[in-house]
C-alpha angles and dihedrals in degrees: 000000000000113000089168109143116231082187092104086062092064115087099222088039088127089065098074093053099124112256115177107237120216098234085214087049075099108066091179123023094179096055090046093042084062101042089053096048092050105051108007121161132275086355132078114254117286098260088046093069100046113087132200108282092023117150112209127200121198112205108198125198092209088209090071114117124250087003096162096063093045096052087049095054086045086049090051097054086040095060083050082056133086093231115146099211131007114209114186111200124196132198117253093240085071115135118226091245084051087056098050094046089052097046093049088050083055112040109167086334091109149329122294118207127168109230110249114192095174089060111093087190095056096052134066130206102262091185138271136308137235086278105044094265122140123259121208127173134173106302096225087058102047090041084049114105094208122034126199112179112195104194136133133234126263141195093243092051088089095073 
């Protein structure tokens, strides 16, 4: 078996060496939420890319720091925008407290939905892979028509 890394051939490639982040380096996740969704780079604002009838999906990683003030910046931009319909989708290792957290950020901003891979009903066939498998993912963010995922890096990203 070949483990060789083709990640040297990729231009960015150090930007994935590991660097240990201070979850209080952000003293304020709301501010710079909001900073990074309105001018982020190599992409419009946020709101400029979302267009009238739009539906959004927001796919969160429930394991990323301070998540509830970052959903309720993103909430904030996305009632400036002309989306249609706003779906927050959580990951399904998502503890109870993390949920009601969540819920309580949102409100009747959008729709909340756990992410249930074992549900053939909730998922939808994205396409296949590099081997002809198929690919599923949540329906309501493949059926999104614009897609935001919040998550945080982790050690084990790199394979």
């Amino acid at each position: 078996m070949n483990f060789e890394s083709h990640l040297s051939e990729i231009a960015s490639a150090d930007c994935l060496t590991h660097r240990p982040v201070d979850s209080d380096a952000c003293a304020d996740p709301f501010e710079a939420t909001l900073s990074a969704l309105r001018a982020p780079l190599d992409y419009p604002a946020m709101t400029d890319a979302i267009v009238p009838g739009d539906t959004v999906a927001i796919a969160v990683d429930p394991n990323t720091p301070q998540i509830s003030q970052i959903l309720s910046a993103v909430l904030q931009l996305l009632q400036e925008s002309d989306a249609d319909g706003i779906s927050v989708v959580v990951g399904d290792e998502a503890l109870p407290s993390t949920m009601q957290a969540i819920a309580e950020v949102v409100g009747d901003a959008a729709e909340v939905e756990i992410h249930q891979p074992t549900n053939r009903e909730a998922l939808r066939f994205l396409g296949p892979d590099a081997s002809a498998y198929p690919i599923y993912l949540n329906q309501l963010l493949v059926d999104a028509d614009f897609v935001l995922p919040i998550t945080c890096s982790r050690c084990g990203d790199l394979d």
